[in-house]
mmCIF file of C-alpha atoms in Angstrom:
data_model
loop_
_atom_site.group_PDB
_atom_site.id
_atom_site.type_symbol
_atom_site.label_atom_id
_atom_site.label_comp_id
_atom_site.label_asym_id
_atom_site.label_seq_id
_atom_site.Cartn_x
_atom_site.Cartn_y
_atom_site.Cartn_z
ATOM 1 C CA MET P 230 -14.260 168.864 113.550
ATOM 2 C CA ARG P 231 -12.230 166.550 115.675
ATOM 3 C CA TYR P 232 -9.124 167.520 113.814
ATOM 4 C CA LEU P 233 -9.774 171.288 114.545
ATOM 5 C CA LEU P 234 -10.619 170.483 118.266
ATOM 6 C CA SER P 235 -7.261 168.648 118.504
ATOM 7 C CA ARG P 236 -5.436 171.584 117.082
ATOM 8 C CA VAL P 237 -7.133 174.517 118.792
ATOM 9 C CA GLU P 238 -4.516 174.659 121.560
ATOM 10 C CA GLU P 239 -1.924 175.651 118.743
ATOM 11 C CA ILE P 240 -3.631 178.987 118.122
ATOM 12 C CA PRO P 241 -1.504 181.827 119.647
ATOM 13 C CA GLY P 242 -2.865 184.447 121.957
ATOM 14 C CA GLU P 243 -6.288 184.623 123.592
ATOM 15 C CA GLU P 244 -8.254 184.246 120.426
ATOM 16 C CA ILE P 245 -8.885 180.429 120.793
ATOM 17 C CA PRO P 246 -12.363 179.827 119.384
ATOM 18 C CA ASP P 247 -14.875 177.671 121.409
ATOM 19 C CA GLU P 248 -16.609 174.581 120.012
ATOM 20 C CA LYS P 249 -19.618 176.640 118.727
ATOM 21 C CA GLN P 250 -17.305 178.953 116.794
ATOM 22 C CA LEU P 251 -15.422 175.958 115.487
ATOM 23 C CA ARG P 252 -18.671 174.226 114.309
ATOM 24 C CA ALA P 253 -19.724 177.387 112.485
ATOM 25 C CA LEU P 254 -16.292 177.539 110.844
ATOM 26 C CA CYS P 255 -16.733 173.938 109.516
ATOM 27 C CA ALA P 256 -20.214 174.651 108.190
ATOM 28 C CA SER P 257 -18.826 177.775 106.480
ATOM 29 C CA VAL P 258 -15.900 175.820 104.838
ATOM 30 C CA ASP P 259 -18.180 172.960 103.880
ATOM 31 C CA ALA P 260 -20.597 175.370 102.171
ATOM 32 C CA THR P 261 -17.782 177.015 100.243
ATOM 33 C CA ARG P 262 -16.478 173.640 99.174
ATOM 34 C CA ALA P 263 -19.936 172.561 98.093
ATOM 35 C CA ASN P 264 -20.557 175.673 96.099
ATOM 36 C CA TYR P 265 -17.175 175.526 94.370
ATOM 37 C CA VAL P 266 -17.423 171.838 93.363
ATOM 38 C CA ARG P 267 -21.131 172.408 92.203
ATOM 39 C CA SER P 268 -20.182 175.486 90.124
ATOM 40 C CA LEU P 269 -17.163 173.858 88.478
ATOM 41 C CA PHE P 270 -18.285 170.271 87.995
ATOM 42 C CA ASN P 271 -22.012 170.330 88.584
ATOM 43 C CA ALA P 272 -21.475 167.696 91.255
ATOM 44 C CA ASP P 273 -22.243 167.032 94.906
ATOM 45 C CA TRP P 274 -18.849 167.173 96.732
ATOM 46 C CA LEU P 275 -20.365 164.643 99.428
ATOM 47 C CA ASP P 276 -21.250 161.974 96.789
ATOM 48 C CA ALA P 277 -18.819 159.125 97.447
ATOM 49 C CA ARG P 278 -19.206 158.080 93.718
ATOM 50 C CA ASN P 279 -17.040 160.987 92.792
ATOM 51 C CA TYR P 280 -14.002 159.705 94.773
ATOM 52 C CA ASP P 281 -11.576 156.852 94.326
ATOM 53 C CA LEU P 282 -10.520 156.912 98.003
ATOM 54 C CA SER P 283 -11.988 158.565 101.073
ATOM 55 C CA ILE P 284 -9.904 158.829 104.299
ATOM 56 C CA ASP P 285 -10.808 160.220 107.662
ATOM 57 C CA THR P 286 -7.601 162.083 108.384
ATOM 58 C CA GLY P 287 -8.879 163.199 111.757
ATOM 59 C CA ARG P 288 -9.077 159.515 112.789
ATOM 60 C CA LEU P 289 -5.906 158.232 111.143
ATOM 61 C CA GLY P 290 -3.603 161.399 111.355
ATOM 62 C CA VAL P 291 -1.580 162.869 108.552
ATOM 63 C CA GLU P 292 1.235 160.377 108.447
ATOM 64 C CA LYS P 293 -0.879 157.256 108.286
ATOM 65 C CA SER P 294 -3.291 158.940 105.723
ATOM 66 C CA ALA P 295 -0.386 159.777 103.619
ATOM 67 C CA ASP P 296 0.966 156.112 103.759
ATOM 68 C CA LEU P 297 -2.512 154.876 102.813
ATOM 69 C CA ILE P 298 -2.574 157.183 99.888
ATOM 70 C CA VAL P 299 0.818 156.044 98.647
ATOM 71 C CA SER P 300 -0.214 152.412 99.016
ATOM 72 C CA ALA P 301 -3.454 152.972 97.069
ATOM 73 C CA ILE P 302 -1.707 154.641 94.056
ATOM 74 C CA PRO P 303 -0.964 151.285 92.167
ATOM 75 C CA ALA P 304 -4.695 150.267 92.403
ATOM 76 C CA VAL P 305 -5.813 153.556 91.029
ATOM 77 C CA GLU P 306 -3.361 153.614 88.151
ATOM 78 C CA SER P 307 -4.170 150.069 86.857
#
């Protein structure tokens, strides 16, 4: 949500969504992701046990997140 709010000014024209619309979009995307993962893997996509690494890209930004992922690769490969 924070990431979307930080990028909303980049939307061209007068179709900038308000916070309520962004929250609805996030909820819709989350539900779609949950259904996709559940149907393919019979797993809960929010269960942290299913991940090797979890990063808040909204807090760290894309560049720092990418650096963190690259630095974690040796730990995951061993």
